[in-house]
Amino acid sequence: MKIISVIPIHKGPGKDLLSYFSSQALAPGALVHIPLGNRIVPGLVIDCQDVTALKSSLRSSSYQLKKIKSVASKRFFSPEFIRAAQEMADYHVAPVGQIVKALTPQSVLDAVETDQTETEALAESSNLKPDIFALQQPETERLAFYRSLIREAFAKKQSVLFCLPTVPEIEAAVPELGKGIADHTIVLHGSLSKKNQLAAWRQALAADRPILLVITPGFLSIPRPDIKTVIIDRESSTAYKGRQRPFIDIREFAARYGRLLQAKTIFGDTALRTETIHALDERLFLPASTAKYRLVSTAQQKLIHSGSGDKPKRAFRALSEELLSDLEESLLQGDQAFILVNRRGLAPLTVCSDCEAIVTCSHCHSPLTVHKRTADGEGNLFVCHKCGEKQTIEDSCPRCGSWRLSLLGIGIDRVIAELREGFPTVAAYQLDSDTVTTAKKAKETVNSFLSQPGSVLVGTEMALHYLHQKIGTVAVASVDGLFTIPDFGINEKVFNLLVRCRERATKKFLIQTRHPEQAIFDQVLKGNLHDFYRQDLEERKEFSYPPYGVMIKISRTGPKADVLVEMKKLEQTLAAYEPLVYPAFTSQIKNEYRMHALVRLEAGRWPSPDLLAALKSLPPSFSIDVNPETIL
């Protein structure tokens, strides 16, 4: 009889390591099914010992061990993956099972057969530390570099793991990456049916020749032993950072996993993250090829000051006369145009002109956005983008009763309305999450736009996931509202968004703004990545933001009285680390109140054993996010 130490693979909180009986010896990496409460869940075997060696501890145990329900695979997860998951569990203060769950498709966990291909044992760790590379080049040049790299790996009888953040980006990249090797390219992502996911997974494990695996992050656990190149492309995408527990950062995992695999790991993008540029500067990463710090474009670059030249007391317009004139010129030549709008709806803010109050949601107090009603209704309505609440628009200010309510900001509905008013004969398409609710409809919208010369597509950032083709004219109607977000990473987010738009333009790239003095606009128009990174790194260093420090956000949500008490206790528990305790930016949604505590450490001091132990001791009602996308 054996005692098996198992990590439950599930999303919920709970103990990270449980013990079970088994009649057979199982090696670390085996996948089993175990009883957990009234459920049967998958589990990852970490250790196996003979019952005779643990007799004394079993006699003194206050609970009775249960038996493993079944063995799904005797060696399912590779030792390298297990070790990387354990390291990430400490980094993110999360159960190992949650990390494994985030990187393994449920379809595979549910259908593993006992004849699953076994993985090889982990070789003794080498003193030779594999290099991590960064590749900063435009998309076309990057893909050409990757194709050459993949063929080199195949010549060495090695497979390549190529990860992209979203399904549309995979669908756009695979035809380029798979040229000449389509029969050796296997694609895995969450939009495939469970049946097709499982078939592709099994095909990847059964292939007796090197393969190119193109995946989204949820398939990183695939245990193919000949993977010696790991590529994380579009590495600046926020989709690589989990938005729910365990808040895993795929880039952190890939760096660790690649090291354990003794694989070449490459992070690539047109404009890399500021953290990655810092790693290059410090020689923690090596350049995979000469980094491009100045991006060349064939398009005419133009900054339009939307506040200049307007007639006094003129009604607010989302599209300035100058921008409309440039669009008209392009459309008359039969060129297509893409217009990026940062916000959904008609107007992001409604403000009282007398008391200056912002109209907010009655449930969560977030600013309400004005939207058009659906086709079967008349007029407009307020929609909260935070909690989804819909409210009828009142004619007067809820605070002072004034009738002088003003709509502020530029929303996509307003832009599309003005566009159709100015160019009634031009085909205008809209792509945002309010009007396009499925990937199929998004593709249809983009294809309709591309098939019609002289047409216009108006979209939010969502459109960029589906629009990979070059477009004659690309215009940014407004990103000014993003600069009002008090977040340390907002400049990088805006810069990356604008660079992605600029990369798609072939004839004209236009940025409309009321704040032309912002240095970021000049840097984008000139393709000047070097100056942007220098400025952003200087600001981050001054305030010890990542990569010059580590930030840990601990959050608690619940009834307000309970949250206040619990956060006070937390502040005392972590007093040695001087936590900053504050309400969330949207502190209340319906009856739920939310607060954060922020702990800041010097770079290189995390994971700290004492702090890690303190955070692991917190009840599961607290959530922990290391180096979060936002601290608000």
XYZ file of C-alpha atoms in Angstrom:
632
model
C 0.000 0.000 0.000
C 1.238 3.488 -0.887
C 0.556 6.987 0.465
C 0.245 9.423 -2.436
C 0.642 13.208 -2.046
C -1.715 14.898 -4.498
C -2.379 18.489 -5.542
C -6.068 18.967 -6.471
C -6.469 20.620 -9.888
C -9.414 22.973 -9.514
C -10.186 26.679 -9.460
C -11.377 26.979 -5.891
C -9.375 27.683 -2.724
C -8.388 24.938 -0.328
C -5.412 22.888 0.756
C -2.630 22.651 -1.788
C -1.479 19.141 -0.852
C -3.615 16.185 0.204
C -2.781 12.552 0.990
C -4.552 9.442 -0.348
C -4.154 5.658 -0.322
C -3.224 3.780 -3.486
C -2.568 0.121 -4.190
C 0.057 0.996 -6.794
C 3.158 3.178 -6.834
C 2.773 6.389 -8.805
C 5.533 8.697 -10.012
C 5.416 12.506 -9.747
C 3.520 13.864 -12.734
C 0.823 11.178 -12.727
C -2.753 12.351 -13.233
C -5.344 10.805 -10.914
C -8.986 11.341 -9.967
C -9.569 11.945 -6.271
C -12.582 12.459 -3.959
C -12.727 16.059 -2.728
C -15.769 16.849 -0.662
C -18.758 15.468 -2.605
C -16.917 15.813 -5.977
C -14.394 13.837 -7.957
C -11.666 16.130 -9.299
C -8.379 15.638 -11.180
C -5.208 15.620 -9.112
C -1.478 15.913 -9.770
C 0.763 13.383 -7.986
C 3.759 15.003 -6.300
C 5.105 12.241 -4.065
C 4.682 8.530 -3.308
C 5.820 6.711 -0.145
C 5.341 3.227 1.260
C 2.770 3.064 4.041
C 5.262 1.329 6.367
C 7.436 4.442 6.422
C 4.518 6.559 7.652
C 2.846 4.229 10.156
C 3.490 6.392 13.220
C 2.158 9.578 11.636
C -0.886 7.740 10.279
C -1.730 6.403 13.767
C -1.654 9.914 15.254
C -3.645 11.419 12.380
C -7.022 12.921 13.338
C -8.633 12.007 9.998
C -8.944 8.895 7.857
C -7.264 8.829 4.466
C -9.401 8.188 1.405
C -8.464 6.077 -1.569
C -7.610 7.454 -4.990
C -10.644 6.966 -7.237
C -8.719 6.136 -10.420
C -5.429 6.643 -12.245
C -5.888 8.584 -15.489
C -2.237 8.597 -16.582
C 0.870 7.288 -14.890
C 3.014 10.166 -16.171
C 0.932 12.964 -17.623
C 2.656 16.221 -16.660
C 6.345 16.664 -17.400
C 8.647 17.159 -14.411
C 9.727 20.505 -15.886
C 6.139 21.707 -15.994
C 5.489 20.614 -12.411
C 8.554 22.443 -11.140
C 7.677 25.611 -13.088
C 4.108 25.467 -11.718
C 5.452 25.145 -8.162
C 7.704 28.163 -8.661
C 4.793 30.157 -10.049
C 2.599 29.112 -7.125
C 5.060 30.814 -4.775
C 5.414 33.837 -7.068
C 1.640 34.351 -7.267
C 0.818 33.113 -3.719
C -1.590 30.570 -5.188
C -2.206 26.829 -4.868
C -0.215 24.802 -7.389
C -3.480 23.245 -8.545
C -4.804 26.640 -9.646
C -1.655 27.256 -11.697
C -1.916 23.831 -13.354
C -5.631 24.394 -14.030
C -4.922 27.718 -15.755
C -2.442 26.058 -18.130
C -4.291 22.827 -18.929
C -7.536 22.491 -20.927
C -10.427 20.895 -19.057
C -11.239 18.825 -22.145
C -7.895 17.035 -21.769
C -8.182 16.577 -18.009
C -11.613 15.000 -18.455
C -10.603 12.605 -21.224
C -7.095 11.403 -20.412
C -6.719 7.713 -21.144
C -4.545 5.280 -19.271
C -2.469 4.695 -22.390
C -1.431 8.377 -22.468
C 2.086 8.847 -23.854
C 4.496 9.024 -20.939
C 6.812 11.981 -20.522
C 10.504 11.678 -19.948
C 12.109 12.162 -16.572
C 13.670 15.491 -15.745
C 17.392 15.538 -16.372
C 19.704 16.648 -13.627
C 19.770 20.431 -13.503
C 22.668 21.905 -15.433
C 24.870 24.770 -14.345
C 24.436 26.066 -17.871
C 21.607 28.601 -17.711
C 19.712 28.794 -21.016
C 19.434 32.261 -22.495
C 16.234 34.263 -22.763
C 15.906 36.424 -25.854
C 13.818 39.439 -26.820
C 12.822 40.329 -30.375
C 11.596 43.862 -31.133
C 10.700 44.116 -34.805
C 7.612 44.904 -36.915
C 5.210 41.999 -37.315
C 6.209 41.061 -40.889
C 9.921 40.921 -40.010
C 9.236 39.009 -36.798
C 7.266 36.310 -38.590
C 10.062 35.914 -41.157
C 12.559 35.534 -38.287
C 10.353 32.929 -36.608
C 9.986 30.905 -39.833
C 13.764 30.680 -40.126
C 14.084 29.745 -36.449
C 11.449 27.008 -36.754
C 13.236 25.425 -39.699
C 16.532 25.472 -37.784
C 14.823 23.689 -34.886
C 13.332 21.073 -37.241
C 16.803 20.428 -38.693
C 17.959 19.626 -35.144
C 14.936 17.338 -34.670
C 13.430 19.720 -32.119
C 9.854 20.953 -31.750
C 8.774 24.575 -31.263
C 6.114 25.884 -28.877
C 4.673 29.142 -30.236
C 2.227 31.019 -27.988
C -0.082 33.906 -28.928
C -2.515 35.640 -26.551
C -5.767 35.349 -28.543
C -7.461 33.075 -31.062
C -7.789 35.735 -33.822
C -4.033 36.352 -33.644
C -3.380 32.615 -34.012
C -5.682 32.443 -37.030
C -3.795 35.322 -38.644
C -0.296 33.996 -37.855
C -0.640 30.285 -38.695
C -0.814 30.709 -42.512
C 2.481 32.647 -42.358
C 4.248 30.436 -39.825
C 3.104 27.196 -41.433
C 4.269 27.909 -44.977
C 5.853 24.690 -46.243
C 5.324 22.878 -42.925
C 1.521 22.804 -42.697
C 1.574 19.022 -42.169
C 3.815 19.515 -39.142
C 1.851 22.416 -37.604
C -0.686 21.713 -34.864
C -2.983 24.407 -33.478
C -4.549 24.343 -30.001
C -6.865 26.996 -28.581
C -10.049 27.329 -26.561
C -12.340 28.064 -29.506
C -11.875 24.547 -30.847
C -14.546 22.044 -29.832
C -13.592 19.748 -26.963
C -13.415 16.890 -29.430
C -11.000 18.783 -31.689
C -8.918 19.989 -28.740
C -8.451 16.415 -27.589
C -7.690 15.155 -31.110
C -5.051 17.866 -31.674
C -3.518 17.215 -28.224
C -3.195 13.497 -28.932
C -1.852 14.184 -32.420
C 0.836 16.451 -30.943
C 1.944 13.788 -28.458
C 1.885 10.968 -31.007
C 3.850 12.767 -33.759
C 7.198 11.031 -34.299
C 8.740 14.042 -36.068
C 9.361 17.606 -34.830
C 6.262 19.793 -34.881
C 5.277 23.445 -34.574
C 2.720 23.816 -31.802
C 0.772 27.109 -32.046
C -1.241 27.615 -28.871
C -3.000 30.021 -26.569
C -1.700 30.056 -22.950
C -4.226 27.511 -21.656
C -2.339 24.699 -23.455
C 1.191 25.359 -22.151
C 1.239 22.148 -20.118
C 1.396 19.876 -23.183
C 4.131 17.351 -22.287
C 6.137 16.983 -25.477
C 9.771 16.285 -24.486
C 11.484 17.558 -27.660
C 10.354 21.193 -27.233
C 13.575 23.222 -27.213
C 12.253 26.574 -28.420
C 9.488 28.523 -26.634
C 8.201 31.698 -28.293
C 5.836 34.159 -26.595
C 4.772 36.589 -29.306
C 2.792 39.820 -28.857
C 4.284 39.714 -25.375
C 2.990 43.166 -24.446
C -0.624 41.956 -24.654
C -2.569 42.333 -21.418
C -4.231 38.995 -22.260
C -1.077 37.297 -20.921
C -1.950 38.477 -17.389
C -4.806 36.612 -15.740
C -7.748 38.696 -14.567
C -8.946 36.183 -11.997
C -7.259 33.846 -9.559
C -4.482 32.861 -9.680
C -3.712 36.082 -11.684
C -0.963 34.190 -13.487
C 1.485 36.082 -15.689
C 2.184 33.787 -18.632
C 5.440 35.613 -19.420
C 6.800 34.886 -15.928
C 5.801 31.239 -16.303
C 7.347 30.938 -19.780
C 10.693 32.279 -18.566
C 10.808 29.652 -15.799
C 9.455 26.830 -17.941
C 11.934 27.544 -20.739
C 14.826 27.502 -18.267
C 13.756 24.108 -16.885
C 13.294 22.710 -20.385
C 16.791 23.968 -21.264
C 15.006 25.657 -24.161
C 15.628 28.886 -26.057
C 12.891 31.280 -24.904
C 11.965 34.319 -27.004
C 9.658 37.214 -26.167
C 8.627 39.145 -29.282
C 6.595 42.206 -30.221
C 6.637 45.354 -32.320
C 6.945 47.354 -29.100
C 8.061 45.237 -26.160
C 6.952 45.850 -22.600
C 8.959 48.383 -20.623
C 9.958 45.547 -18.258
C 11.378 43.545 -21.170
C 13.377 46.521 -22.451
C 14.824 46.933 -18.949
C 15.797 43.238 -18.942
C 17.615 43.829 -22.238
C 19.388 46.883 -20.797
C 20.496 44.869 -17.769
C 21.590 41.931 -19.986
C 19.095 39.633 -18.272
C 17.730 39.025 -21.778
C 19.705 38.919 -25.005
C 18.595 40.436 -28.326
C 17.397 37.680 -30.684
C 18.163 40.063 -33.529
C 19.015 43.736 -33.745
C 16.226 45.519 -31.888
C 14.309 48.148 -33.856
C 13.990 51.317 -31.770
C 12.729 53.429 -34.667
C 9.824 52.113 -36.692
C 9.646 53.073 -40.357
C 6.277 53.722 -42.001
C 5.224 54.582 -45.546
C 2.165 56.430 -44.237
C 1.897 60.187 -43.888
C 1.908 60.988 -40.153
C -0.342 63.730 -38.850
C -1.364 65.076 -35.436
C -4.732 66.865 -35.461
C -5.494 69.299 -32.671
C -9.248 68.917 -32.327
C -9.492 72.071 -30.217
C -7.877 74.293 -32.845
C -9.717 76.145 -35.573
C -13.151 75.389 -34.151
C -15.682 78.151 -34.383
C -16.701 79.839 -31.101
C -19.690 78.221 -29.374
C -19.809 75.490 -31.980
C -21.582 72.321 -30.854
C -19.167 69.606 -29.813
C -18.227 67.214 -32.590
C -16.383 63.921 -32.154
C -14.713 64.236 -35.560
C -13.000 67.547 -36.314
C -13.302 69.266 -39.695
C -9.638 68.525 -40.398
C -10.043 64.806 -39.695
C -13.195 64.644 -41.834
C -11.352 66.391 -44.666
C -8.514 63.856 -44.559
C -11.007 60.996 -44.516
C -12.925 62.444 -47.462
C -9.732 62.686 -49.508
C -8.913 59.031 -48.811
C -12.425 57.769 -49.525
C -12.616 59.639 -52.841
C -9.495 57.747 -53.920
C -11.213 54.451 -53.096
C -9.059 53.819 -50.010
C -10.461 52.117 -46.943
C -10.230 53.702 -43.504
C -10.167 52.379 -39.948
C -11.100 54.722 -37.088
C -10.157 53.731 -33.544
C -12.414 54.975 -30.747
C -11.464 54.233 -27.173
C -14.942 54.177 -25.606
C -18.219 52.394 -26.264
C -21.562 54.188 -26.362
C -22.360 57.795 -27.302
C -20.618 59.634 -24.471
C -18.536 58.265 -21.566
C -19.536 61.020 -19.130
C -22.608 63.093 -18.302
C -21.839 66.172 -16.197
C -24.083 68.798 -14.657
C -23.073 72.258 -15.930
C -24.252 73.869 -12.667
C -22.981 71.710 -9.781
C -20.365 69.832 -11.893
C -21.534 66.470 -10.549
C -20.891 63.405 -12.705
C -23.926 61.178 -13.203
C -23.002 57.827 -11.661
C -24.450 54.340 -11.265
C -26.772 53.890 -8.287
C -25.248 50.463 -7.586
C -21.478 50.914 -7.934
C -21.060 54.699 -8.323
C -19.095 54.365 -11.573
C -19.680 57.014 -14.263
C -22.596 56.102 -16.523
C -22.204 55.948 -20.305
C -24.945 57.106 -22.659
C -25.942 54.404 -25.168
C -28.434 54.204 -27.978
C -31.368 51.948 -27.249
C -31.796 48.772 -29.267
C -33.746 48.852 -32.518
C -37.063 48.198 -30.780
C -36.717 51.177 -28.452
C -36.519 54.934 -28.805
C -34.105 57.471 -27.385
C -31.049 56.692 -25.247
C -30.276 55.119 -21.898
C -27.523 55.038 -19.292
C -25.390 51.877 -19.060
C -22.797 51.126 -16.389
C -19.766 49.405 -17.935
C -18.657 48.215 -14.501
C -21.683 46.309 -13.186
C -23.926 46.258 -16.281
C -26.776 48.224 -14.689
C -29.096 50.049 -17.122
C -30.947 53.202 -16.112
C -33.435 55.511 -17.780
C -31.979 58.902 -18.635
C -33.481 61.615 -16.449
C -33.813 65.157 -17.718
C -32.379 66.743 -14.579
C -29.284 66.408 -12.395
C -29.850 63.867 -9.586
C -27.851 66.068 -7.187
C -29.068 69.640 -7.765
C -32.042 69.223 -10.101
C -30.531 71.365 -12.867
C -31.659 70.735 -16.439
C -28.226 71.634 -17.834
C -26.696 68.197 -18.317
C -23.775 67.942 -20.756
C -22.482 64.865 -22.565
C -18.684 64.723 -22.520
C -16.173 62.533 -24.305
C -16.141 60.569 -27.531
C -17.936 57.248 -27.779
C -18.068 54.926 -30.776
C -21.823 55.441 -31.334
C -21.278 59.182 -31.667
C -18.431 58.714 -34.156
C -20.428 56.310 -36.343
C -23.423 58.690 -36.300
C -21.290 61.675 -37.379
C -19.564 59.575 -40.022
C -22.875 58.498 -41.563
C -24.130 62.059 -41.411
C -21.031 63.402 -43.190
C -20.702 60.532 -45.715
C -24.212 59.118 -46.191
C -23.250 57.035 -49.241
C -20.150 55.438 -47.680
C -20.432 51.934 -46.214
C -19.620 52.289 -42.495
C -19.136 49.275 -40.224
C -19.002 49.193 -36.432
C -17.015 46.706 -34.335
C -17.236 46.802 -30.562
C -18.472 44.445 -27.848
C -21.925 46.056 -27.780
C -22.679 45.492 -31.469
C -20.557 42.392 -32.161
C -21.039 39.691 -29.562
C -19.361 36.669 -31.196
C -16.053 35.975 -32.916
C -17.962 34.784 -35.986
C -19.792 38.094 -36.299
C -16.546 40.030 -35.775
C -14.889 38.139 -38.652
C -17.930 38.727 -40.863
C -17.838 42.468 -40.095
C -14.130 42.733 -40.941
C -14.516 40.671 -44.120
C -17.438 42.832 -45.295
C -15.341 45.948 -44.677
C -12.292 44.558 -46.488
C -14.332 43.460 -49.498
C -15.709 46.950 -50.147
C -13.346 49.672 -51.472
C -13.898 53.122 -50.027
C -15.527 51.784 -46.850
C -14.909 52.702 -43.206
C -14.584 50.496 -40.128
C -15.075 52.172 -36.748
C -13.958 50.049 -33.824
C -12.674 49.913 -30.282
C -9.418 48.141 -29.409
C -11.336 44.885 -29.858
C -11.226 45.471 -33.635
C -7.431 45.205 -33.687
C -7.666 41.534 -32.687
C -9.469 40.797 -35.957
C -8.006 43.418 -38.302
C -4.533 42.244 -39.330
C -4.482 43.553 -42.878
C -2.850 46.796 -43.970
C -5.320 49.699 -44.391
C -4.856 52.872 -46.437
C -5.926 55.331 -43.735
C -5.922 54.690 -39.997
C -7.245 57.413 -37.691
C -7.360 57.557 -33.908
C -10.422 59.630 -32.971
C -9.493 59.889 -29.290
C -7.387 58.289 -26.600
C -7.323 61.395 -24.405
C -9.593 59.807 -21.807
C -7.031 57.088 -21.096
C -4.536 59.634 -19.740
C -6.953 60.456 -16.902
C -6.599 56.922 -15.490
C -4.263 57.212 -12.467
C -2.295 54.040 -13.200
C 1.474 53.627 -13.510
C 1.289 51.566 -16.708
C -1.170 53.725 -18.654
C 1.468 55.451 -20.824
C 2.783 52.088 -22.024
C -0.752 50.874 -22.771
C -1.559 53.988 -24.813
C 1.788 53.861 -26.623
C 1.363 50.202 -27.553
C -2.196 50.775 -28.753
C -1.104 53.650 -31.011
C 1.884 51.718 -32.362
C -0.407 48.828 -33.330
C -2.684 51.254 -35.199
C 0.274 52.937 -36.920
C 1.635 49.557 -38.053
C -1.554 48.928 -40.062
C -1.550 52.242 -41.993
C -0.026 52.424 -45.503
C -0.966 55.956 -46.681
C -2.182 58.050 -43.742
C -1.923 57.730 -39.978
C -3.898 60.381 -38.103
C -4.137 61.056 -34.373
C -6.812 63.479 -33.182
C -6.339 64.952 -29.703
C -7.076 67.966 -27.533
C -3.669 67.562 -25.878
C -1.053 67.718 -28.660
C 1.606 68.620 -26.087
C 1.722 64.996 -24.884
C 5.207 63.695 -25.790
C 3.807 60.240 -26.486
C 2.057 61.448 -29.658
C 5.268 62.793 -31.166
C 7.099 59.577 -30.224
C 4.457 57.398 -31.911
C 4.250 59.493 -35.073
C 8.033 59.359 -35.464
C 8.184 55.675 -34.537
C 10.573 56.726 -31.778
C 10.528 53.779 -29.380
C 13.881 54.697 -27.838
C 12.718 58.013 -26.361
C 9.478 56.533 -25.085
C 11.265 53.752 -23.195
C 13.847 56.157 -21.784
C 11.135 58.451 -20.439
C 8.942 55.629 -19.116
C 11.846 53.899 -17.373
C 12.957 57.159 -15.751
C 9.457 57.727 -14.341
C 9.162 54.158 -13.096
C 12.585 54.294 -11.454
C 11.701 57.519 -9.644
C 8.671 55.892 -8.002
C 10.031 52.304 -7.747
C 7.396 50.913 -10.093
C 8.089 47.624 -11.902
C 10.701 46.671 -13.042
C 12.430 48.659 -10.270
C 10.164 47.236 -7.599
C 7.513 44.615 -6.934
C 3.921 45.480 -6.072
C 1.571 43.053 -4.330
C -2.123 43.931 -4.232
C -4.246 42.161 -1.604
C -7.990 42.646 -2.104
C -11.064 41.900 -0.010
C -14.685 42.088 -1.153
C -17.836 41.698 0.932
C -20.186 43.585 3.255
C -18.596 46.925 4.056
C -18.426 46.413 7.829
C -16.698 43.037 7.414
C -14.245 44.365 4.839
C -13.227 47.304 7.031
C -12.574 44.999 9.999
C -10.639 42.447 7.947
C -8.506 45.064 6.218
C -7.632 46.613 9.583
C -6.433 43.202 10.793
C -4.483 42.733 7.578
C -2.797 46.097 8.032
C -1.650 44.988 11.494
C -0.516 41.548 10.249
C 1.619 43.117 7.516
C 2.727 46.132 9.559
C 6.411 45.311 8.975
C 5.848 45.859 5.247
C 3.969 49.176 5.646
C 0.973 48.298 3.467
C -1.062 51.087 1.899
C -4.760 50.334 2.509
C -7.349 52.090 0.338
C -10.805 51.646 -1.241
C -10.924 50.312 -4.793
C -11.499 52.864 -7.568
C -15.001 51.398 -7.908
C -15.401 50.574 -4.252
C -18.971 49.316 -4.222
C -21.018 47.170 -6.604
C -24.531 46.642 -5.255
C -24.031 45.332 -1.689
C -20.377 44.351 -2.154
C -17.632 46.688 -0.888
C -14.037 46.343 -2.110
C -10.713 47.475 -0.649
C -7.054 46.893 -1.496
C -3.813 46.770 0.448
C -0.644 47.470 -1.534
C 2.734 46.120 -0.418
C 5.819 47.348 -2.250
C 9.195 45.611 -2.259
C 12.550 46.307 -3.826
C 13.272 44.481 -7.071
C 14.729 41.030 -6.402
C 13.167 40.677 -2.938
C 10.216 38.570 -4.045
C 9.294 35.883 -3.159
C 10.341 36.808 0.393
C 9.966 33.738 2.670
C 8.476 35.637 5.630
C 6.028 37.680 3.559
C 5.116 34.636 1.463
C 4.273 32.690 4.630
C 2.160 35.578 5.944
C 0.238 35.882 2.684
C -0.307 32.122 2.411
C -1.852 32.162 5.897
C -4.595 34.575 4.813
C -8.096 33.128 4.421
C -9.343 32.554 0.846
C -11.628 35.607 1.104
C -8.508 37.649 0.280
C -7.242 37.672 -3.300
C -3.574 38.374 -4.078
C -2.233 39.815 -7.328
C 1.537 40.215 -7.809
C 2.548 43.064 -10.140
C -1.083 43.679 -11.118
C -2.138 45.311 -14.397
C -3.835 47.988 -12.305
C -3.603 49.005 -8.654
C -6.964 50.835 -8.684
